Tab-separated table of C-alpha atoms and ligand atoms in Angstrom:
chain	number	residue	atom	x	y	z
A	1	UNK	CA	-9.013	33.051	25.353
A	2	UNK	CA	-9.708	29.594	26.234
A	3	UNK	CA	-11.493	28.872	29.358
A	4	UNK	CA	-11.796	25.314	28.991
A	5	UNK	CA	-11.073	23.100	32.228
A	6	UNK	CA	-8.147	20.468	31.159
A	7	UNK	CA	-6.503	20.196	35.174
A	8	UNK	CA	-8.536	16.551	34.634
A	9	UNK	CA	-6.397	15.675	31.258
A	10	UNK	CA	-3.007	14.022	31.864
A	11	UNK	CA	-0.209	16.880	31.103
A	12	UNK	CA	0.802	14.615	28.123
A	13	UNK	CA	0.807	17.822	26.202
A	14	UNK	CA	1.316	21.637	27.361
A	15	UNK	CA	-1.219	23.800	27.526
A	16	UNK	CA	-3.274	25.773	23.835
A	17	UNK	CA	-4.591	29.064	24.481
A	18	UNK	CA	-7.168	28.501	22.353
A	19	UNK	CA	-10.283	25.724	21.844
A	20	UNK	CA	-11.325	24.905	18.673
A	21	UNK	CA	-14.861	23.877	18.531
A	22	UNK	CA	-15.848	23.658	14.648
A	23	UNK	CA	-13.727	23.070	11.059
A	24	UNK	CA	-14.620	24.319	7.809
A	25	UNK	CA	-12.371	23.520	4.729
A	26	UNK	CA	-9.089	24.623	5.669
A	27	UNK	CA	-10.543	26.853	8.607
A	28	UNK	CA	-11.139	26.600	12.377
A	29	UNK	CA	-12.948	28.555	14.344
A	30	UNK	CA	-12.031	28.789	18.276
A	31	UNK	CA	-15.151	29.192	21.318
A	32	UNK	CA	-14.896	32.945	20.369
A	33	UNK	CA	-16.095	32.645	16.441
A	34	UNK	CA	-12.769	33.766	15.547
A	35	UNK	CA	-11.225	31.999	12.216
A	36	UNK	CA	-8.472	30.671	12.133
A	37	UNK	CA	-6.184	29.416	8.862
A	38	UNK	CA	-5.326	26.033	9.384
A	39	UNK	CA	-1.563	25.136	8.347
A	40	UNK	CA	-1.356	21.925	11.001
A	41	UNK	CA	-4.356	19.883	9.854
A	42	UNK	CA	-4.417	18.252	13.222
A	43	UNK	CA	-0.985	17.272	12.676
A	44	UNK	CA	-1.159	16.638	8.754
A	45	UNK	CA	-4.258	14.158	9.533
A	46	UNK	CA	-7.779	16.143	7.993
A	47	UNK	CA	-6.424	16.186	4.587
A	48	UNK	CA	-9.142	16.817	2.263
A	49	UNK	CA	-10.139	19.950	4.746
A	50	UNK	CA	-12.271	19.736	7.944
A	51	UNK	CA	-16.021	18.232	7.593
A	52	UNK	CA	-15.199	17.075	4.087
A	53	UNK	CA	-18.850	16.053	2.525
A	54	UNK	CA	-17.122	12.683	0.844
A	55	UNK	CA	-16.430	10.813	3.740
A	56	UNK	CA	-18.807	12.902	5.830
A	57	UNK	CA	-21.667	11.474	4.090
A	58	UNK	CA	-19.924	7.646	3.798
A	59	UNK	CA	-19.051	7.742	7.660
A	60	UNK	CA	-22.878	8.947	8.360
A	61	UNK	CA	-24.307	6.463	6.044
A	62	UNK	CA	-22.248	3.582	7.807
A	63	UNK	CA	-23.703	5.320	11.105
A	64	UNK	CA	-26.712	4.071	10.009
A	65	UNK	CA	-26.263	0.166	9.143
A	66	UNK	CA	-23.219	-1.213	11.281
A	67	UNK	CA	-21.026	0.492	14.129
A	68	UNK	CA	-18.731	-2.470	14.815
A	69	UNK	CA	-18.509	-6.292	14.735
A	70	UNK	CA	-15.244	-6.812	15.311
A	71	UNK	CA	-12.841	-8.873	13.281
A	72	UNK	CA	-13.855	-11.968	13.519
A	73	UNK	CA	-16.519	-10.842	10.943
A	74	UNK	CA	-14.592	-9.037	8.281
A	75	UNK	CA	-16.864	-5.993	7.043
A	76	UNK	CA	-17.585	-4.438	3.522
A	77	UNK	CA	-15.945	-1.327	4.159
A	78	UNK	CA	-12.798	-2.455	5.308
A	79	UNK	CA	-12.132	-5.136	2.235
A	80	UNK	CA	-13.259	-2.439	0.091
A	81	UNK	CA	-10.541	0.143	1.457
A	82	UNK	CA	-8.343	-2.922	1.431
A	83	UNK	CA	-8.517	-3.237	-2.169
A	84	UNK	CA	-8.069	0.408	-3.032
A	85	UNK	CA	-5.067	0.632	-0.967
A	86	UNK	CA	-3.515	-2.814	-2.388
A	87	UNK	CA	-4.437	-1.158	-6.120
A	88	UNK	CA	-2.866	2.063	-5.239
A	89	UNK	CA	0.228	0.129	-4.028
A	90	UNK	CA	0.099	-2.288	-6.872
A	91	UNK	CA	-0.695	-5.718	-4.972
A	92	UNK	CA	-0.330	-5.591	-1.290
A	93	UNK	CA	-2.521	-7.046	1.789
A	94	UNK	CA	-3.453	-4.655	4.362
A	95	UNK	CA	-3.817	-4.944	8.800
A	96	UNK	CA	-6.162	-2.231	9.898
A	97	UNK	CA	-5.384	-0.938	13.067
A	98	UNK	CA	-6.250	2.205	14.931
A	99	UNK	CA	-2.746	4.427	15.265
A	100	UNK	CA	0.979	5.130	13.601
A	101	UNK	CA	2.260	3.599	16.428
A	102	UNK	CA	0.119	0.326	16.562
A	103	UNK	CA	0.609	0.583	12.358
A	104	UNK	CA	4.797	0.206	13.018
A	105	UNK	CA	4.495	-2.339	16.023
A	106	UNK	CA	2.452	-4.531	13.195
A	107	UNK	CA	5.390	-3.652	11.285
A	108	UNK	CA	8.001	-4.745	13.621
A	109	UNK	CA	6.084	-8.100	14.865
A	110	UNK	CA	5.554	-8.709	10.809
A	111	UNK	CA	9.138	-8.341	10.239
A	112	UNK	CA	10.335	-10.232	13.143
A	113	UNK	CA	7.990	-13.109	12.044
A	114	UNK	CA	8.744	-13.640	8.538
A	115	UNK	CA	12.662	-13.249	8.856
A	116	UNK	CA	13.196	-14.710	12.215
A	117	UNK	CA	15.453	-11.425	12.799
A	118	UNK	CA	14.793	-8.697	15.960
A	119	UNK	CA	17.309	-6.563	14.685
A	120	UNK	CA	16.119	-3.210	13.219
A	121	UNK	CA	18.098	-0.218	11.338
A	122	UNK	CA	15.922	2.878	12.074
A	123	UNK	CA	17.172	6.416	11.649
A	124	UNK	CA	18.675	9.663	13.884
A	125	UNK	CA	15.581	11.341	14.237
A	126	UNK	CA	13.366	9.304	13.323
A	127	UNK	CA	9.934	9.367	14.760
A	128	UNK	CA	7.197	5.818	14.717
A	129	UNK	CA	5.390	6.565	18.156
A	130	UNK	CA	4.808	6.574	21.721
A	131	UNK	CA	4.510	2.714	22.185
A	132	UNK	CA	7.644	0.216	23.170
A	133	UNK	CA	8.326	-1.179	19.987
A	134	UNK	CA	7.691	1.673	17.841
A	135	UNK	CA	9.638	4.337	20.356
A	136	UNK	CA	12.626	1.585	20.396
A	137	UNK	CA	12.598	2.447	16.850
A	138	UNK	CA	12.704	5.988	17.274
A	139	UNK	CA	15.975	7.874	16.914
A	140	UNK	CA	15.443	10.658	19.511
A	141	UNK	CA	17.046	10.362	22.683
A	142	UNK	CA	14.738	12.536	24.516
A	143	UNK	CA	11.440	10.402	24.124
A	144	UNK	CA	13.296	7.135	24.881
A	145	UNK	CA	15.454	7.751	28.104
A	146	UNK	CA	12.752	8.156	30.638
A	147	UNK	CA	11.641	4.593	29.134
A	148	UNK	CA	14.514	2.314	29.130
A	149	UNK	CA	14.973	-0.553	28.596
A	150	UNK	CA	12.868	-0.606	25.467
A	151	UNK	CA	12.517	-3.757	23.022
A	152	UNK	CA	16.022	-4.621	21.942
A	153	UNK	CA	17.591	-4.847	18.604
A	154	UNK	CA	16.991	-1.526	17.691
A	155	UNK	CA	20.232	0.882	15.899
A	156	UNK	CA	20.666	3.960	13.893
A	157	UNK	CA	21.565	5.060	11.010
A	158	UNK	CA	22.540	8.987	10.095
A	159	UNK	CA	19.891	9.772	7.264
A	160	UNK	CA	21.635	10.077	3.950
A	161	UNK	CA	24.621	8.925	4.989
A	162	UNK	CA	25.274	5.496	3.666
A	163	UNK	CA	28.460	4.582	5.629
A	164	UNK	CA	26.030	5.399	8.765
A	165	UNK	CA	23.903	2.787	7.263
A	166	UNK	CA	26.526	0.356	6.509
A	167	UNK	CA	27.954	0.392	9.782
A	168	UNK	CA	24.400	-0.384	11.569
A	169	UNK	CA	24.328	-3.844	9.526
A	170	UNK	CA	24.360	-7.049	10.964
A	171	UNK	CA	23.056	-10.720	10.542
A	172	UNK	CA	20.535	-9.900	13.842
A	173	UNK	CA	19.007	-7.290	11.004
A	174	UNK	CA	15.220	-8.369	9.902
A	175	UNK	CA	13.673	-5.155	9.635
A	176	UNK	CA	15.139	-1.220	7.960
A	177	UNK	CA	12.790	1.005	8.670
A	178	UNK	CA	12.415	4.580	7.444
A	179	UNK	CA	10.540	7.884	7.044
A	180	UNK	CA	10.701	9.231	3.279
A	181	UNK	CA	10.482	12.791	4.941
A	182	UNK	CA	11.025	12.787	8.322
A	183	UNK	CA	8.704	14.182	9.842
A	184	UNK	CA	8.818	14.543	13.385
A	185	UNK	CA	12.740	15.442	12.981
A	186	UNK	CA	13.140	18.267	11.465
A	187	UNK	CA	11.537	17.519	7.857
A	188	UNK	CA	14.405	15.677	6.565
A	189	UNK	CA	13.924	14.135	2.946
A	190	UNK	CA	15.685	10.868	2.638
A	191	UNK	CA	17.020	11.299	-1.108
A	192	UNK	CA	16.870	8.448	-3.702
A	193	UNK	CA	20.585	7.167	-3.459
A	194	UNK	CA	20.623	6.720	0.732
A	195	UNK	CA	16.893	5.013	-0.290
A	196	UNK	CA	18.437	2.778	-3.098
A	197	UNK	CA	21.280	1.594	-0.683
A	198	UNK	CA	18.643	1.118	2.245
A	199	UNK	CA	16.889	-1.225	-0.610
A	200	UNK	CA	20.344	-3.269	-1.510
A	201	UNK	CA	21.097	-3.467	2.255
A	202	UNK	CA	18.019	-5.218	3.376
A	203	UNK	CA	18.256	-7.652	0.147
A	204	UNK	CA	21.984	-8.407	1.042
A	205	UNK	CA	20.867	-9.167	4.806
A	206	UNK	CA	17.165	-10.787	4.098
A	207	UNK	CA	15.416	-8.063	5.810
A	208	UNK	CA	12.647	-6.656	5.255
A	209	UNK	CA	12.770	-2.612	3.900
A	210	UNK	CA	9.546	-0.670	5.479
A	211	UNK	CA	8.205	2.674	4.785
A	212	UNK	CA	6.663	4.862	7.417
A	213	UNK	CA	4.381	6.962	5.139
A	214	UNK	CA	2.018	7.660	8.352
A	215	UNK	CA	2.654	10.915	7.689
A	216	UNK	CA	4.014	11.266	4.350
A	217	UNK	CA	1.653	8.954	3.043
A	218	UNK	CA	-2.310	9.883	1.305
A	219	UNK	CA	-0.648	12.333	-0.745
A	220	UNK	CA	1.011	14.798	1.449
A	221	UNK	CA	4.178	14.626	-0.841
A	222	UNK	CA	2.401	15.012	-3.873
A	223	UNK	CA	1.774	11.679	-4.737
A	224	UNK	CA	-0.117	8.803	-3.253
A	225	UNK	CA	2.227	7.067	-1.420
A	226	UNK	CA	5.658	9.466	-1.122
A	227	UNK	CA	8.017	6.156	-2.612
A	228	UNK	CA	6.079	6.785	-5.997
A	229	UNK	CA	8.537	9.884	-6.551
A	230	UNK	CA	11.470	8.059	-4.942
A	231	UNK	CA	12.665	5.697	-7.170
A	232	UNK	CA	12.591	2.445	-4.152
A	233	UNK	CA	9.322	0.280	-3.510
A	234	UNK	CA	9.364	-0.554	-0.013
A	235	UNK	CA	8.086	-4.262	0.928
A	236	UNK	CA	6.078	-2.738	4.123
A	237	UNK	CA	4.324	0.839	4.184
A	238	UNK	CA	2.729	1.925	7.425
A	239	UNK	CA	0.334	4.402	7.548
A	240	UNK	CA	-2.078	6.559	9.739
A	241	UNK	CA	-2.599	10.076	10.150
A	242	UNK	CA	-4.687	10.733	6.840
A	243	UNK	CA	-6.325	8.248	5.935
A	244	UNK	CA	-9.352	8.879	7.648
A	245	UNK	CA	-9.650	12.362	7.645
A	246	UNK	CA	-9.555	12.857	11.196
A	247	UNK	CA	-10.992	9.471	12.682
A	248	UNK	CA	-8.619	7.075	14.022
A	249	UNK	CA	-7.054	4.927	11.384
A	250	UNK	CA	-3.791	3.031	10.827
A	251	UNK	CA	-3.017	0.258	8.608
A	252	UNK	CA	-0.077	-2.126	7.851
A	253	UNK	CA	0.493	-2.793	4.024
A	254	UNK	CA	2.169	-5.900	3.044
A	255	UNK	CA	3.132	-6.741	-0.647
A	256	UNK	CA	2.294	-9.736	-2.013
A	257	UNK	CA	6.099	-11.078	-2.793
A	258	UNK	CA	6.190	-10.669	0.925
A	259	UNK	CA	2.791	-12.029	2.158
A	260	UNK	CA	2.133	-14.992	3.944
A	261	UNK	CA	3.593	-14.296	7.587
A	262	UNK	CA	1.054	-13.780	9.941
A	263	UNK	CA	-1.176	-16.592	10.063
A	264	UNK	CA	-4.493	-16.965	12.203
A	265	UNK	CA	-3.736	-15.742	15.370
A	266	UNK	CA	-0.481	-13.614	15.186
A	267	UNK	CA	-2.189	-10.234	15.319
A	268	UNK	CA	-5.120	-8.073	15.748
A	269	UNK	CA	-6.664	-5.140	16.997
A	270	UNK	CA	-10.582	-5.390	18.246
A	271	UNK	CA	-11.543	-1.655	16.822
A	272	UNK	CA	-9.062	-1.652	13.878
A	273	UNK	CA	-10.640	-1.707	10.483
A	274	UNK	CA	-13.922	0.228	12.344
A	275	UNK	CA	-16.700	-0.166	9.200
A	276	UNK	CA	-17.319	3.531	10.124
A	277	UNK	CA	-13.912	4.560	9.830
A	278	UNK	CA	-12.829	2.604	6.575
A	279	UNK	CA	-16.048	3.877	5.160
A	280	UNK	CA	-15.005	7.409	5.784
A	281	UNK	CA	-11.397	6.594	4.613
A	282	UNK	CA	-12.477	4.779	0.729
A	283	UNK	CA	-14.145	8.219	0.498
A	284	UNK	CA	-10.688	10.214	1.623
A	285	UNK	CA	-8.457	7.444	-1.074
A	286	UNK	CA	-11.229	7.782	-3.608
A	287	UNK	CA	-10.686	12.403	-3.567
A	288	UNK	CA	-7.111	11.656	-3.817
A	289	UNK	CA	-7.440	12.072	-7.718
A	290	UNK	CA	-4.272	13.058	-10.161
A	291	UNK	CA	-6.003	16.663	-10.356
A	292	UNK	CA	-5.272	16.872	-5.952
A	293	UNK	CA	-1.747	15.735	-6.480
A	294	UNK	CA	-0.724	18.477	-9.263
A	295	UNK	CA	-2.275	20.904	-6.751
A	296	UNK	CA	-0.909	19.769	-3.749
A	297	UNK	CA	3.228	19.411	-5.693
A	298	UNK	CA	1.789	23.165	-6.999
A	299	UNK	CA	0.637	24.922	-3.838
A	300	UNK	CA	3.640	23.054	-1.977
A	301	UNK	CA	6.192	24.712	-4.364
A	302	UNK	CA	4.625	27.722	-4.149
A	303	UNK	CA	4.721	27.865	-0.525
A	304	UNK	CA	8.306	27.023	0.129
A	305	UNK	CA	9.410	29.516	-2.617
A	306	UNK	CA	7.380	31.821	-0.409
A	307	UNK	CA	9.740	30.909	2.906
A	308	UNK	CA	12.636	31.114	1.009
A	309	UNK	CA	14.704	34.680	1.685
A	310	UNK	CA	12.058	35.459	4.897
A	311	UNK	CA	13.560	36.761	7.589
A	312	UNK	CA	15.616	34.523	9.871
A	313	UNK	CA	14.724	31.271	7.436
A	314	UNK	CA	17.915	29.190	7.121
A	315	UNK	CA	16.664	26.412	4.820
A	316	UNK	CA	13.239	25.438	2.698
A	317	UNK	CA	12.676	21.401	2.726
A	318	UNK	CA	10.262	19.014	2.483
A	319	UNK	CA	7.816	17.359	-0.309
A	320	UNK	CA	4.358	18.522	-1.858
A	321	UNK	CA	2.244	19.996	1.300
A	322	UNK	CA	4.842	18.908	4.124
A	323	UNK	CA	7.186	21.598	3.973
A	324	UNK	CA	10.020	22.721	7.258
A	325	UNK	CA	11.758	26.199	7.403
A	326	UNK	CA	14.932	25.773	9.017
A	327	UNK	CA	15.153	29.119	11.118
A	328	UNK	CA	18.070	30.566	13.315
A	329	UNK	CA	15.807	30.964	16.491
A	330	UNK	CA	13.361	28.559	18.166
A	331	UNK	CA	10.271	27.904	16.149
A	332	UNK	CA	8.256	28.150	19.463
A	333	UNK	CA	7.892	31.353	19.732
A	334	UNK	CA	6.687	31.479	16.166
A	335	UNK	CA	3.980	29.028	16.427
A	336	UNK	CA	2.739	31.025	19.083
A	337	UNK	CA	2.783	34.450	17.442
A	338	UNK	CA	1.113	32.802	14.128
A	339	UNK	CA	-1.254	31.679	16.665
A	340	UNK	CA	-2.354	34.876	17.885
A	341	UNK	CA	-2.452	36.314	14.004
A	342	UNK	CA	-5.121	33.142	12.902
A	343	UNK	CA	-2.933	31.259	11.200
A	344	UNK	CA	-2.007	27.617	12.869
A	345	UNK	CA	1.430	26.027	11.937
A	346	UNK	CA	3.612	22.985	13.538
A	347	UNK	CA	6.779	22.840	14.683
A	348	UNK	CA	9.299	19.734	13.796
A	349	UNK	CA	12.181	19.673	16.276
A	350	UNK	CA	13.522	23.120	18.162
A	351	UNK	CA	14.349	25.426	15.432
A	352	UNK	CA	11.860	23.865	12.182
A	353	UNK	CA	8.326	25.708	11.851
A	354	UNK	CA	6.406	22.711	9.945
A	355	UNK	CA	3.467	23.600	7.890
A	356	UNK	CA	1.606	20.448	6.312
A	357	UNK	CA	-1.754	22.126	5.487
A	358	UNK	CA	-5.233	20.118	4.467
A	359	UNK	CA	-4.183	19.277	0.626
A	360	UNK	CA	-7.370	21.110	-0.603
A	361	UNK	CA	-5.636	24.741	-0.072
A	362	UNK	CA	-5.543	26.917	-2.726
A	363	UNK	CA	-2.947	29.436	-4.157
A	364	UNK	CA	-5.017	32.280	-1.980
A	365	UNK	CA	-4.714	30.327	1.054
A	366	UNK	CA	-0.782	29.689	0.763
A	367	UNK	CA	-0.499	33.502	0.246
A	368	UNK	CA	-2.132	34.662	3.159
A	369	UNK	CA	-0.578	32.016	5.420
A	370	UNK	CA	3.014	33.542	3.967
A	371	UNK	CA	2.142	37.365	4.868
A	372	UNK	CA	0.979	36.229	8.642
A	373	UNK	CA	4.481	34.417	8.579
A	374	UNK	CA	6.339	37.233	7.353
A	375	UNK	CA	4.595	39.411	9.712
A	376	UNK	CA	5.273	37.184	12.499
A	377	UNK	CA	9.012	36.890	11.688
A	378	UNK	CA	9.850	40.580	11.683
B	401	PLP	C1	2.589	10.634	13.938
B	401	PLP	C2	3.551	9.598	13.494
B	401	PLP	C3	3.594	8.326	14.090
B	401	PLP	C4	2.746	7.969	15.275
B	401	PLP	O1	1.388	7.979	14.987
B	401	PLP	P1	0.311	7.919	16.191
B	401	PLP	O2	-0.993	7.832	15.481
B	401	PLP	O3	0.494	9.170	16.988
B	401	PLP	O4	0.636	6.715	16.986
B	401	PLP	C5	4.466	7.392	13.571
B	401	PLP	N1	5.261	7.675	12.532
B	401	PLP	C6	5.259	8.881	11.944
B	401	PLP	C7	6.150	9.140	10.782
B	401	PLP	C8	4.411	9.883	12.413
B	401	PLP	O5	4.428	11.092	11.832
């Protein structure tokens, strides 16, 4: 049991019966040396497992030459992750900033600045962060209403329904702006068609279509970026969570037959881009080979064929190593129980239990997370 002292910590989140004080791979282990099997990754963040020695030893070796000197001196690092990320995208520029939510509000200001437009179509259930912008842009009443009035302009759209879609259009619209799999509602995969009309929409109006891969993004779906499987090229991807393994990273990507917006002056961030940080995360793009993408569509497929026909599991969805289990009773409960068996899992709305594992687990590991599951849904 935890006897950590957190009465100092705003209640922003409730309280974990258990501290974790050291990662190995795709293990934890809490203040009593017990192991646990990690199926959160901090929140699908530490994807090449915990303590990684790739951007372990770049982040340490950056230690050593250069902490910080800010942006108005551009550093190695970050033009060097810059260029990997614009190669993987195939010709983009890139904002480095330090969150999802400060990725999206780069997003919206981008938008709003090269179309003129504050309109944005966002989705039901939709999740882009805490901040005004991005939480105007979030489709869950329950985040938003204590907050009102949030930064106008914002409507939604029902995803995969492209009469919902239609209906949110107007001439106010700069920005659409989507999660390939939601994430934070439910695990919802947008399929190609609702994507293709999101595409023709924004073309029709002269918006802007953006992509928040902050969690789908750094191959969690099984591919580097989760459009690559999708059949639509967005002209904005945001992205955070994995990128750094762990230390605090987001970034804005821009594609060239968009780029030319911000100028000198329109935005910036005094820690994003750390040289520390983007040395750590070239080392995280870098492991994302072709051979950690078959493994990560395998061990995905095998896991949700593993949910599928457990007890009380209603529906399998998701992409590569994101994967929900719609059940018929809260997924609370479940967490909790998994918990208290080793094995750490997510939830994604009331009744969704969420696993999005580091993308370095094995077959092994997806098989023993599925028997504490099983055990734990009895
Ligand atoms: C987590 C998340 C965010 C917010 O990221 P923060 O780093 O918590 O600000 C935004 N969008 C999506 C899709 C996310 O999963």
């Amino acid at each position: 049991m935890s006897t950590l002292t957190t009465s100092a910590l705003l209640p922003t989140y409730p309280p974990a019966p258990v501290t974790f004080v050291e990662g190995d791979g795709v293990w934890l282990t809490d203040t009593d040396g017990r192991r646990y099997l990690d199926f959160a990754a901090g929140i699908a963040v530490v994807s090449v497992g915990h303590r990684h020695p790739a951007p372990l030893t770049a982040a340490h070796a950056q230690l050593d030459r250069l902490w910080h000197a800010s942006n108005l001196f551009a550093t190695e690092p970050a033009a060097a992750l810059a260029v990997k990320l614009s190669d993987r995208f195939g010709g983009a520029q890139v904002f480095f900033c330090n969150s999802g939510a400060e990725a999206n509000e780069a997003a919206l200001k981008y938008a709003r600045k090269a179309t003129g437009k504050p309109g944005v179509i966002a989705l039901e259930q939709g999740f882009h962060g805490r901040t005004m912008g991005a939480l105007a842009a979030t489709g869950q009443p329950a985040k938003r209403q204590a907050f009102e009035p949030l930064v106008p302009g914002a409507r939604f759209a029902t995803p995969n329904d492209v009469d919902s879609l239609h209906a949110a259009a107007g001439d106010d619209v700069g920005l659409i702006l989507l999660e390939p799999v939601l994430g934070e509602g439910g695990v919802i995969p947008l399929n190609p068609e609702f994507l293709a009309a999101a595409a023709e929409l924004a073309a029709s109006l002269g918006a802007l279509l953006a992509f928040d891969e902050v969690q789908t993004g750094v191959g969690r779906t099984g591919s580097f970026f989760a459009f690559e499987q999708l059949g639509v090229k967005p002209q904005l991807v945001t992205m955070a969570k994995a990128l750094a393994n762990g230390l605090p990273l987001g970034a804005l990507v821009v594609a060239d037959e968009v780029a030319g917006a911000f100028q000198p002056g329109d935005h910036g961030s005094t820690f994003g881009g750390n040289p520390v940080i983007c040395a750590a995360a070239g080392a995280v793009v870098d492991a994302i080979d072709d051979d950690l993408l078959a493994s990560v569509r395998e061990n995905g497929a095998r896991l949700a064929a593993g949910l599928e026909g457990l007890p009380h599991v209603v529906e399998v969805r998701g992409a590569g190593l994101l994967v929900g289990a719609e059940l018929d009773v809260p997924a609370g409960p479940l967490v909790d129980a998994a918990l208290a068996a080793g094995l750490v899992t997510l939830t994604s709305g009331p009744n969704v239990l969420r696993l999005a594992p580091p993308l370095v687990v094995g077959p092994e590991h997806v098989d023993q997370a599925l028997g504490i599951i099983r055990e734990v849904l009895q």
